[in-house]
Structure formats: C-alpha cells, structure tokens
mmCIF file of C-alpha atoms in Angstrom:
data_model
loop_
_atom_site.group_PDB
_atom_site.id
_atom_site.type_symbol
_atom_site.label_atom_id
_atom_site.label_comp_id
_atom_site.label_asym_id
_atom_site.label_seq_id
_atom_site.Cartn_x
_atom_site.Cartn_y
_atom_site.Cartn_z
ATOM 1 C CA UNK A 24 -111.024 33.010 -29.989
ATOM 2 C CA UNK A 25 -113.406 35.963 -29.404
ATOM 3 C CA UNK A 26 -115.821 34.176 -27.508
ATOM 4 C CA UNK A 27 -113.161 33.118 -25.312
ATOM 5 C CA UNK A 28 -114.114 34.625 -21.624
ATOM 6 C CA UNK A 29 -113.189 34.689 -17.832
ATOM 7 C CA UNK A 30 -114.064 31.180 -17.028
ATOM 8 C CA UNK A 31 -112.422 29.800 -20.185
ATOM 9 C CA UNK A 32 -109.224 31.797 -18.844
ATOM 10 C CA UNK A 33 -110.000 30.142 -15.421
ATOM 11 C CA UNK A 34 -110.020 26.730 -16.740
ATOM 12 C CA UNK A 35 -106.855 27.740 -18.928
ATOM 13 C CA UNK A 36 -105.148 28.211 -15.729
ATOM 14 C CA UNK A 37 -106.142 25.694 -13.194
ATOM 15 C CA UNK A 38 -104.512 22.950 -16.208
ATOM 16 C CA UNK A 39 -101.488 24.937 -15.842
ATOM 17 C CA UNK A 40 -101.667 24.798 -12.007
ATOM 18 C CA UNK A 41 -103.312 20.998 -11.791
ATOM 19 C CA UNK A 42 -99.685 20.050 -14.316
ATOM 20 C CA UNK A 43 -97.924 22.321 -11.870
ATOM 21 C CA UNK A 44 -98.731 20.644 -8.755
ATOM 22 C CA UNK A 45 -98.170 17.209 -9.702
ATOM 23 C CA UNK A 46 -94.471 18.390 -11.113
ATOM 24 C CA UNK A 47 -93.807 19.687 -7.299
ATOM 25 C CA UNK A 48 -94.929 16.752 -6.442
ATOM 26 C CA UNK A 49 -92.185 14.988 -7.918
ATOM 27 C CA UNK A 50 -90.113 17.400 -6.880
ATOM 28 C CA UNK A 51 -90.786 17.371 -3.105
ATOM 29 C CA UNK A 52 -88.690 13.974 -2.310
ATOM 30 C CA UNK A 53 -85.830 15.307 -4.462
ATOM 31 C CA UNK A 54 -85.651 18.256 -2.271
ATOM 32 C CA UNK A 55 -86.163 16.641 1.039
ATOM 33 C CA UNK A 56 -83.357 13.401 -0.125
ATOM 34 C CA UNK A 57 -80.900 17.224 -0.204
ATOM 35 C CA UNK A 58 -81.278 18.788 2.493
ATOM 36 C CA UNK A 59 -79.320 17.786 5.723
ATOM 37 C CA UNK A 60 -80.965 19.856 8.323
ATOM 38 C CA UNK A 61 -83.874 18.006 9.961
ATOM 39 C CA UNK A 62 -85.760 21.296 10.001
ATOM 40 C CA UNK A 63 -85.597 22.103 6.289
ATOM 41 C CA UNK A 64 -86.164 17.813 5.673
ATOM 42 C CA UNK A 65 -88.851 18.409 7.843
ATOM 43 C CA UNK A 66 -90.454 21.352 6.061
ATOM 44 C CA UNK A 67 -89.820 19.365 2.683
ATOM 45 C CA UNK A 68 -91.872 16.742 3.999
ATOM 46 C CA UNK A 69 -94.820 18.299 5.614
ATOM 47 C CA UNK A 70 -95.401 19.643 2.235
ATOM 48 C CA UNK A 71 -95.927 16.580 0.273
ATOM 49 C CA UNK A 72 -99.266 15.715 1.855
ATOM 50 C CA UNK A 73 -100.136 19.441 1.443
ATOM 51 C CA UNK A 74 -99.532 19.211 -2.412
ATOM 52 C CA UNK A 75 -101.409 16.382 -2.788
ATOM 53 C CA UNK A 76 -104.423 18.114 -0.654
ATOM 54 C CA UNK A 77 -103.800 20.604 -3.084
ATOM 55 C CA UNK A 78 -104.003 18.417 -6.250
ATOM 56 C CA UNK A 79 -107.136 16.826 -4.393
ATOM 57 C CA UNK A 80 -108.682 20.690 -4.407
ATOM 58 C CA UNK A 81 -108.098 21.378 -7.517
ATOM 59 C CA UNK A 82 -110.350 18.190 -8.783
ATOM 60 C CA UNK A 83 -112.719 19.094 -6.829
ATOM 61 C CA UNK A 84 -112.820 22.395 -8.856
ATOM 62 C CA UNK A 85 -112.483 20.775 -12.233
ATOM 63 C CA UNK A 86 -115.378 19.033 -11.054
ATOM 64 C CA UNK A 87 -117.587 22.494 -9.913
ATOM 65 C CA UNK A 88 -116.731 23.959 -13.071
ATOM 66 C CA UNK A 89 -117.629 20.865 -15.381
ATOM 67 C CA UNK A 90 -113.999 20.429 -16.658
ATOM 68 C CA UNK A 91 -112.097 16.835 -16.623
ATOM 69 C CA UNK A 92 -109.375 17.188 -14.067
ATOM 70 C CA UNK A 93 -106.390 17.432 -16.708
ATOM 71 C CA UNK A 94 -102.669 19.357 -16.451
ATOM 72 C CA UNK A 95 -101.421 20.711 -19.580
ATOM 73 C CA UNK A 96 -97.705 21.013 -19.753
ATOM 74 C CA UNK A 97 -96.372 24.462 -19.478
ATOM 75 C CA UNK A 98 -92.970 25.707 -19.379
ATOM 76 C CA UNK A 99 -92.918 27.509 -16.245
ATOM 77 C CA UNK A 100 -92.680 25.333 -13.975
ATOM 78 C CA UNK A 101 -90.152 23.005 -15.170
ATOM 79 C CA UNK A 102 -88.201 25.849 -15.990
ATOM 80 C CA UNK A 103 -88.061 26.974 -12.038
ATOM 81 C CA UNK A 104 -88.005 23.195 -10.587
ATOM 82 C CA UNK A 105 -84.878 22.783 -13.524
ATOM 83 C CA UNK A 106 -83.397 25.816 -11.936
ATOM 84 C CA UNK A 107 -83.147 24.491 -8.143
ATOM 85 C CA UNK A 108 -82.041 20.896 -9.484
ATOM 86 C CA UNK A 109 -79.195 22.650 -11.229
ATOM 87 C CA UNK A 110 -78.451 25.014 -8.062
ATOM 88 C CA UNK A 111 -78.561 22.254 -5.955
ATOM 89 C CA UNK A 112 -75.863 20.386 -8.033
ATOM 90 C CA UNK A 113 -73.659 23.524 -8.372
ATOM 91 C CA UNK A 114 -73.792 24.093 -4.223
ATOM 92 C CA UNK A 115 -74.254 20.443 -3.550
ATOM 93 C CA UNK A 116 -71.996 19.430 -0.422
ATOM 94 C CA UNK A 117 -70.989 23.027 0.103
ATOM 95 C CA UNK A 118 -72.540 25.327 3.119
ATOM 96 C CA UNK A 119 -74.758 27.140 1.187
ATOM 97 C CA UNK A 120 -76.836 23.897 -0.015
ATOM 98 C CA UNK A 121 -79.552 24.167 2.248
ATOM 99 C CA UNK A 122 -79.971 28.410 1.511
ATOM 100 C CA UNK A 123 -80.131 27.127 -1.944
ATOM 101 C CA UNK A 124 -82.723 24.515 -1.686
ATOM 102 C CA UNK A 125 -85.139 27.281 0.768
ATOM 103 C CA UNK A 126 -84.373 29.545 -2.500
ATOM 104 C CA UNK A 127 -85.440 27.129 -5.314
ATOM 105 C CA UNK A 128 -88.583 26.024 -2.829
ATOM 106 C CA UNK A 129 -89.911 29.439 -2.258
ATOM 107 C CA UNK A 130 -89.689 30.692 -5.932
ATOM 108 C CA UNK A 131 -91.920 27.177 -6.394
ATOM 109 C CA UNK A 132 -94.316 28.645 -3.865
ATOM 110 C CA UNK A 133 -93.926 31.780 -5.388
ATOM 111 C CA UNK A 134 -95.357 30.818 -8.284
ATOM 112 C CA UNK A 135 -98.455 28.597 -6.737
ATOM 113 C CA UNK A 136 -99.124 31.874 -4.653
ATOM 114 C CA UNK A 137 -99.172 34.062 -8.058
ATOM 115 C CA UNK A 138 -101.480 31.462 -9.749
ATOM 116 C CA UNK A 139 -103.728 30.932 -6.890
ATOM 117 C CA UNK A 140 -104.179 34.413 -5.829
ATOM 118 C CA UNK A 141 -104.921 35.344 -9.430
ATOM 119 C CA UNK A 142 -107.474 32.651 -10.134
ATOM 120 C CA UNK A 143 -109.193 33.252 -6.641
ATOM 121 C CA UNK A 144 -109.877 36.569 -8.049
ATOM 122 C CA UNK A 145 -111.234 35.423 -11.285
ATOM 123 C CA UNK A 146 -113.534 32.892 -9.354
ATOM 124 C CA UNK A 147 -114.610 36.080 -6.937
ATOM 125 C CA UNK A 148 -115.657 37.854 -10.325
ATOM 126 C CA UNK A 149 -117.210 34.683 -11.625
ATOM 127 C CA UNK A 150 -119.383 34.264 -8.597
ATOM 128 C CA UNK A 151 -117.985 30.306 -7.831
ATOM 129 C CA UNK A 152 -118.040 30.447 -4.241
ATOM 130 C CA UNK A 153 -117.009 27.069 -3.735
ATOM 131 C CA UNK A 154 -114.283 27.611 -6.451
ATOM 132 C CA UNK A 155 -112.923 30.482 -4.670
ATOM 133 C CA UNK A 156 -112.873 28.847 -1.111
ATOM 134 C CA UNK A 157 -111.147 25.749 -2.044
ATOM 135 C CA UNK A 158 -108.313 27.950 -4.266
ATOM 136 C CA UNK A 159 -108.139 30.416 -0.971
ATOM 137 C CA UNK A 160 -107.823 27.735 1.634
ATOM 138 C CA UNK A 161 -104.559 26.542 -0.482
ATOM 139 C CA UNK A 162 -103.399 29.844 -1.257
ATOM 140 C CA UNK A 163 -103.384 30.166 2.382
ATOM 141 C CA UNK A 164 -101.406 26.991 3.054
ATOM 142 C CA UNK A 165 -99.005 27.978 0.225
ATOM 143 C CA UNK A 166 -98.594 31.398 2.034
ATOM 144 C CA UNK A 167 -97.931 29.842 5.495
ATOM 145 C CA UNK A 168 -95.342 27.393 3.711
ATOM 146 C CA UNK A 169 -93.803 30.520 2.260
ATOM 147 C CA UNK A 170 -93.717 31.744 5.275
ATOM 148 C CA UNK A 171 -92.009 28.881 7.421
ATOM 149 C CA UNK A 172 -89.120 28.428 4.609
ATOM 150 C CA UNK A 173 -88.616 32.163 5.216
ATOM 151 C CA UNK A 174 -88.687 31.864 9.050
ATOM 152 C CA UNK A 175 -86.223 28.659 8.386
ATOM 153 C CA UNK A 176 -83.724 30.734 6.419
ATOM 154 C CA UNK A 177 -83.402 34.004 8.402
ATOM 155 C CA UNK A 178 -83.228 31.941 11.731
ATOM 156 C CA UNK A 179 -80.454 29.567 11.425
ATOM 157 C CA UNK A 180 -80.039 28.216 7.511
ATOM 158 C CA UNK A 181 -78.364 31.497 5.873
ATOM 159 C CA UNK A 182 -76.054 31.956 8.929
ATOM 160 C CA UNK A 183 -74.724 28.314 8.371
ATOM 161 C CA UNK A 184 -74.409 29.201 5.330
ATOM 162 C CA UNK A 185 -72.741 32.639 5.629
ATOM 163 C CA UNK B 245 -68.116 22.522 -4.869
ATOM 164 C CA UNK B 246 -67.752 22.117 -1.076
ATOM 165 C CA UNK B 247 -65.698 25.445 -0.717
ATOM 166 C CA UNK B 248 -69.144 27.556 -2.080
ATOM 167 C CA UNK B 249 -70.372 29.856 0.340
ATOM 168 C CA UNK B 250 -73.705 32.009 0.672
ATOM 169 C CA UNK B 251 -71.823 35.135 -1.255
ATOM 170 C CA UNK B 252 -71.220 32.347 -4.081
ATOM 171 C CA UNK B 253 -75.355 31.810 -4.308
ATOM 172 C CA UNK B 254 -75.888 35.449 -3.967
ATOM 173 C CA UNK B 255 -73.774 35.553 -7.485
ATOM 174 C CA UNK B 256 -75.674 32.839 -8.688
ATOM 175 C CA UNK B 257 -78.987 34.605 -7.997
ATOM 176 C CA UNK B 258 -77.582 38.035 -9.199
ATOM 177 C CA UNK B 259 -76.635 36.642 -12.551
ATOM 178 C CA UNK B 260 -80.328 34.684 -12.938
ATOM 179 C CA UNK B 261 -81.742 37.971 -11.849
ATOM 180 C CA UNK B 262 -79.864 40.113 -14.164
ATOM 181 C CA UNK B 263 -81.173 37.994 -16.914
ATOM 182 C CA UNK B 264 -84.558 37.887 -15.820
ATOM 183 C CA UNK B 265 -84.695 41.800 -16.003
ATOM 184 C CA UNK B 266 -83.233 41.952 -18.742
ATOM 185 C CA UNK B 267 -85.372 39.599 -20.809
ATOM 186 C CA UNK B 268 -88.681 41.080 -19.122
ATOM 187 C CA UNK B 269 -87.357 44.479 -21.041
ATOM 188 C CA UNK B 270 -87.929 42.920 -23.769
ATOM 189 C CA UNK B 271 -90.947 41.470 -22.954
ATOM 190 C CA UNK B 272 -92.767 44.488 -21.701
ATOM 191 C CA UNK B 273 -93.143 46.474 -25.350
ATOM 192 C CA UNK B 274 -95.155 43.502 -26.124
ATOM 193 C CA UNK B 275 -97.184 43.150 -23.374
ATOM 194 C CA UNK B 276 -97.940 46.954 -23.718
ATOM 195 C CA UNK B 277 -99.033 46.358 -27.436
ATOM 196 C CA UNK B 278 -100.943 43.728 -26.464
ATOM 197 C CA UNK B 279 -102.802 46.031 -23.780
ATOM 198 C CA UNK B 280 -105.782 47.298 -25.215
ATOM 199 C CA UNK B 281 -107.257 49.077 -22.045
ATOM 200 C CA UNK B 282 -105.801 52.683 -21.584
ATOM 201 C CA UNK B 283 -104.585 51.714 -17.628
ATOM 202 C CA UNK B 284 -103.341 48.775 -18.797
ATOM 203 C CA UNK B 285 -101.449 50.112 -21.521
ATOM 204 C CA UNK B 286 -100.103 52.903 -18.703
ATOM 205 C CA UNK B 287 -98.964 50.333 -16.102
ATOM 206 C CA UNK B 288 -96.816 48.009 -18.463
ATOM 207 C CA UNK B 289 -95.421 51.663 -19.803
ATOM 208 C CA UNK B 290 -94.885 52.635 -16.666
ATOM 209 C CA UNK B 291 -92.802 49.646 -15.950
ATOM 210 C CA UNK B 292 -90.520 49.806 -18.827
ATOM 211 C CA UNK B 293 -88.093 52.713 -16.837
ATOM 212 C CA UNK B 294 -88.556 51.071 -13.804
ATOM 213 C CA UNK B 295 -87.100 47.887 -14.754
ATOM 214 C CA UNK B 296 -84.316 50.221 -16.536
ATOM 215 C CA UNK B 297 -83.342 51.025 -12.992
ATOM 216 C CA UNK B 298 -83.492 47.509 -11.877
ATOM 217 C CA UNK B 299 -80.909 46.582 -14.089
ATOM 218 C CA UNK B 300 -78.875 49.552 -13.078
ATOM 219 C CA UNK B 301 -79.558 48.891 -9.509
ATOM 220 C CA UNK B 302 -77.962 45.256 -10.448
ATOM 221 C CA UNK B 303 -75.288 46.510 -12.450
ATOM 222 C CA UNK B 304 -74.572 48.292 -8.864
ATOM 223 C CA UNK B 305 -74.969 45.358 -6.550
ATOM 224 C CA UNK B 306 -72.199 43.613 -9.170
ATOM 225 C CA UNK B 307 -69.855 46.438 -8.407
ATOM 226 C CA UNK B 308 -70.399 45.652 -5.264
ATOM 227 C CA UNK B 309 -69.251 42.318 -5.010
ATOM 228 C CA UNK B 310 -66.681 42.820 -7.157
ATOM 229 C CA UNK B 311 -67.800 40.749 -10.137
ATOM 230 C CA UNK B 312 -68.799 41.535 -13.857
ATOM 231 C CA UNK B 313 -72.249 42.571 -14.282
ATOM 232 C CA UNK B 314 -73.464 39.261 -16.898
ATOM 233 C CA UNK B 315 -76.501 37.361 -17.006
ATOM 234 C CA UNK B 316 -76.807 33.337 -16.853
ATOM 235 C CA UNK B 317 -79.242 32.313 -19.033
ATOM 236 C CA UNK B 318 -82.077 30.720 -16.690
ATOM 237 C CA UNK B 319 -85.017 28.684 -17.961
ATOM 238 C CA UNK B 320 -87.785 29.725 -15.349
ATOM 239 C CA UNK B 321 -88.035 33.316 -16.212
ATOM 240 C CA UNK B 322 -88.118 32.374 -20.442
ATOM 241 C CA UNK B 323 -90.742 29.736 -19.607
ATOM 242 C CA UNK B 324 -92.834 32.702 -17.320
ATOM 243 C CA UNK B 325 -92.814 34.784 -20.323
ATOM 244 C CA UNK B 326 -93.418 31.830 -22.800
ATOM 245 C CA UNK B 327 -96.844 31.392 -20.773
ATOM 246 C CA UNK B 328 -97.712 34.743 -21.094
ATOM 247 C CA UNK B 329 -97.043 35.119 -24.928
ATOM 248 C CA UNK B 330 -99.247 31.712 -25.388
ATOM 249 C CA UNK B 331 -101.906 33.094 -23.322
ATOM 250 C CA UNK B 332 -101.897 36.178 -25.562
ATOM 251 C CA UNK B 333 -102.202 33.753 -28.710
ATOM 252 C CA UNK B 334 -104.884 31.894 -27.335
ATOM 253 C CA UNK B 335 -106.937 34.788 -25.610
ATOM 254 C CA UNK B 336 -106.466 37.462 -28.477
ATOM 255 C CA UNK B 337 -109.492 39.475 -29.577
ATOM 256 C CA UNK B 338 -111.778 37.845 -26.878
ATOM 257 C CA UNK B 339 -113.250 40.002 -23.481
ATOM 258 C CA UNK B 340 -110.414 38.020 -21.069
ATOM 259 C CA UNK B 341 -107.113 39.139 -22.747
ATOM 260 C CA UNK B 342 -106.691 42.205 -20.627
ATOM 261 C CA UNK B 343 -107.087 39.302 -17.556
ATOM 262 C CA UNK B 344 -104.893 37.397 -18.933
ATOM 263 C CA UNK B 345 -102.328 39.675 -19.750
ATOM 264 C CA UNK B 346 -102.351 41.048 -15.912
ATOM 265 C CA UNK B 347 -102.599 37.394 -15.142
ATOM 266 C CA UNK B 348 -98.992 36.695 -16.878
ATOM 267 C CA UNK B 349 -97.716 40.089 -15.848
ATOM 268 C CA UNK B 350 -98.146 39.110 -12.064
ATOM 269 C CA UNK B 351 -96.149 35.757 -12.354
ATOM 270 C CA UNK B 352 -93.570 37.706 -13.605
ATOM 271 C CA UNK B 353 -93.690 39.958 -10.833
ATOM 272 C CA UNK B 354 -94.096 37.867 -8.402
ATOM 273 C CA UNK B 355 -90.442 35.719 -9.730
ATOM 274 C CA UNK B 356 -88.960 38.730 -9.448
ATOM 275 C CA UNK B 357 -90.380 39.197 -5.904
ATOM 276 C CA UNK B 358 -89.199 35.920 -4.584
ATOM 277 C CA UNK B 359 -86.075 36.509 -6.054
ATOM 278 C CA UNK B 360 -85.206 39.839 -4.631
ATOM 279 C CA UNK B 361 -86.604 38.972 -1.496
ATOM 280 C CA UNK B 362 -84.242 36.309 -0.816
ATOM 281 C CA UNK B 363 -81.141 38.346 -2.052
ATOM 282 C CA UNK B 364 -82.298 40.705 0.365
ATOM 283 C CA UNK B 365 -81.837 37.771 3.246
ATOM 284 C CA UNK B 366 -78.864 36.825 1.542
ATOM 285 C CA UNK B 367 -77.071 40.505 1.785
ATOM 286 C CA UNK B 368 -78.194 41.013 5.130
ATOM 287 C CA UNK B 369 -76.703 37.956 6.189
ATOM 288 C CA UNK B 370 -73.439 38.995 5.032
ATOM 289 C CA UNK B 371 -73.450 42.206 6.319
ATOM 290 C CA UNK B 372 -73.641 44.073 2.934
ATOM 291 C CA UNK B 373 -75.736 47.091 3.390
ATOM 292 C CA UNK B 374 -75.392 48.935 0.140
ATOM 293 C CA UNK B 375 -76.491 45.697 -1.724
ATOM 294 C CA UNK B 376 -79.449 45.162 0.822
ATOM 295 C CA UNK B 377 -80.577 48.812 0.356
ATOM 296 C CA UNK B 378 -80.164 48.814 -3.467
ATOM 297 C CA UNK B 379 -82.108 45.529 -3.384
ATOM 298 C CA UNK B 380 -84.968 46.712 -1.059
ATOM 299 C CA UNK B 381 -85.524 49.797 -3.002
ATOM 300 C CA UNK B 382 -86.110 47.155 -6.307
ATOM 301 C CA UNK B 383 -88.376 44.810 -4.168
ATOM 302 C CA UNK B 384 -90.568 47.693 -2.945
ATOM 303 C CA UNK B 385 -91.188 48.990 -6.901
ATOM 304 C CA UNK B 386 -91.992 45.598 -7.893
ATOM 305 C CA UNK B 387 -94.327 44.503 -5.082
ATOM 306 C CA UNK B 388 -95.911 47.984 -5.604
ATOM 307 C CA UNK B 389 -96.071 47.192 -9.396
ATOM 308 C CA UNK B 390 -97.963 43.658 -8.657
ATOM 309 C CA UNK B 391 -100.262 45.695 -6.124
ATOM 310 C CA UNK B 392 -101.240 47.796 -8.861
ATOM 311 C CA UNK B 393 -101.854 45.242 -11.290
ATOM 312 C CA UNK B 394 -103.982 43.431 -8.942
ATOM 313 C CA UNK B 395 -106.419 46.170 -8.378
ATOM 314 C CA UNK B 396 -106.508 47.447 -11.582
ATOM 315 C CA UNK B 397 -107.891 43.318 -12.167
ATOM 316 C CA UNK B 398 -110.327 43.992 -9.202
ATOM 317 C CA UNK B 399 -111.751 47.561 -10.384
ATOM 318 C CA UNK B 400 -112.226 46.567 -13.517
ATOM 319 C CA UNK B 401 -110.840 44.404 -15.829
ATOM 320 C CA UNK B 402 -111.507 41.228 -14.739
ATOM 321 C CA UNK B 403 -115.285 42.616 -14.390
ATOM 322 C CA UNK B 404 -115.363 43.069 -18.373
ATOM 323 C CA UNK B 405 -113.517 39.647 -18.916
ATOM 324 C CA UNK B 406 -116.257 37.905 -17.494
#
C-alpha cells in the first residue's frame, strides 16, 4: 500500500472511468428511446459516437501508460444512471419528462467532467503529455455537451415543462 | 404520472439533495481524519459548517414550497462516497492519499454542483426567487469549495503524490 503513488492512483481511476463510459454507453439509447423532443433525441444521439471516441481515448491511454484497457465496476455510476432510470419512470408521460432526462444526463456529465478534469491534472504532474491531451480533448467535449443540455433546458425544455 | 409538472421534479431533486447533504455530513469527519496534510485537514473542516448551512438553506427552500423538509434515499451520492472510502482503503499510508482524497472530495462536489445548478434553472423557471437566491448562494460555496480543492491539488499535493 505505501508504495502506492500518483500514477497507480491514475490508473485506479481511468478503470473507474473506462467501466464508466461503457455504462453511459448503454445508457445513451435508453435516454434518447425517452425523450420526445427532436432536439433533446438529437443531443442524446450525437453523444453516442462521442462516448465511444471517448472509450477509444481512453485505450489509447491504457496503452501510453502500459496498463490493459480494463473497467472495474464502481458504484458511482450506476448509482447516478439508476437515479435518471427511476426519474424517468416517476415523470414518464408527464411534462416534466424531458427536464428530467437533461437532469439525469448532465449529473452523468457531471461526473465524466469531475473525473477527467482531475486525472488531467494528475497526468500534468506526471509529465504524460500525450495522456493529458487525449483526457483534455474529452474533457472538452464533455464540457461542450454539458453545455448544449444546459442551453437545451433554459431555452425551451423547462418552460414546456413549467 | 402524466399530471407531474416541473415544481413536482424540483421536489424530487430537493429531497435527493437533502439527502446528499446530509450524508456528505457524515462523510466529511472522515475525510478530515483521513487528511494528513494541515490544508487539507483545514478545507474538509472548513466544509463541515458550510454544508450545515446547506441543509438549512434546504430546510428553507422546503418551506418554500410548502412541503416537509425529508430526504429520499438516492443511490448516486452513497455510491460517490463509497468510491471515496475505497480509495482511502486502497491508497492509505502511501504518498497519493492526500490526491486521492481531493480526488473523491471533488466528485462529491461537483454532484452537488450539477444538482444545484439545475434547481437553480428549475426555480427560475417557475418564478420562485427566494428558492433561486437561497440556491445560488449554496452553488457559489460549493463551486468555490471545488476551486479550492483543485488548487490546493495543483500547489502541492498532487506534486508530493507523485
């Protein structure tokens, strides 16, 4: 345990993130079947080849930092994709749905910015420049996806919903 | 179901919240235990009688709405804090705990973050200032809390973690 050090930590937390992206990945369809507004289907959509650029990253850094590309399960994740199946049963077919689903999505994102931004910094500190600029150029998709749900919700989906 | 309106999720999301504060209280003393750098130690302190007041502030916002101040027990927030306790386990005694205690803290914050920022859509929405304002004064602390935790990682700790 002592020995343990930044890049072990690193490696800790790209399983958690590499088991975390493949679970949105499952996710994605689920959310997109939902929601009735072409925009927020739309936004649903876009992100599934996104995720699986971002699962395609994250080999890549296995790879740089001599790990096999492996998830290990963690909690965290289910527990917030568990959370927007169950609000999107409880506010299915009612006018909130859609401000439900943007909800669930972002707190996904949310977490993938949390994760990313943090290991970025550890790969900074580590010196892996090719580490850090494949975890930055998802953080910065995650961000803009972030973004765009936010955009979605304050410009029509939480009036409709109002 | 179908009669559910955006106020309806904004109860939802107060009662997941309310939990979520209320279990991080809990979670903090340990995290601060845990803490063996001196800044460390301070900001998880520190955070303790904030998060006091962000149960308060939500104890407010129920009055508000005219519902009972309770928590729903939510999964994402226990499984957050699950990861954070494991990561403790598995990174105790070696150079990266402090990392990955900030690491854990951060995910937290950033939960909360999402959360309150889309209550804060939510009760602008529907026109309910007092809850907005109560809300944005919570978001603020907590964004400010993960900016602190972030460059305390920067400064220093995740330079003796590597």
């Amino acid at each position: 345990m002592a020995g343990k050090d930044l890049k072990d930590l690193l490696i800790h937390q790209l399983k958690d993130t590499y088991y975390a992206e493949n679970a949105i990945l499952k996710a994605l369809p689920k959310l997109a079947e939902a929601a009735k507004a072409d925009e927020l289907k739309g936004a649903f959509g876009l992100h599934v080849p996104e995720t699986q650029k971002h699962v395609e990253h994250l080999k890549q850094v296995f790879k740089l930092v001599g790990e096999r590309a492996e998830g290990t399960e963690f909690p965290a994740i289910e527990g917030i994709i568990s959370e927007g199946e169950e609000a999107m049963q409880e506010f299915g077919g009612s006018s909130a749905l859609a401000a439900a689903l943007i909800g669930s999505a972002q707190a996904v994102e949310h977490y993938e910015i949390v994760r990313y931004g943090t290991m970025l910094a550890w790969a900074k500190q580590l010196g892996l420049g090719e580490v850090e600029a494949l975890l930055n150029e998802t953080l910065v998709e995650e961000e803009n996806t972030d973004e765009i749900l936010s955009e979605l919700a304050e410009d029509s989906i939480n009036a409709q919903a109002a």
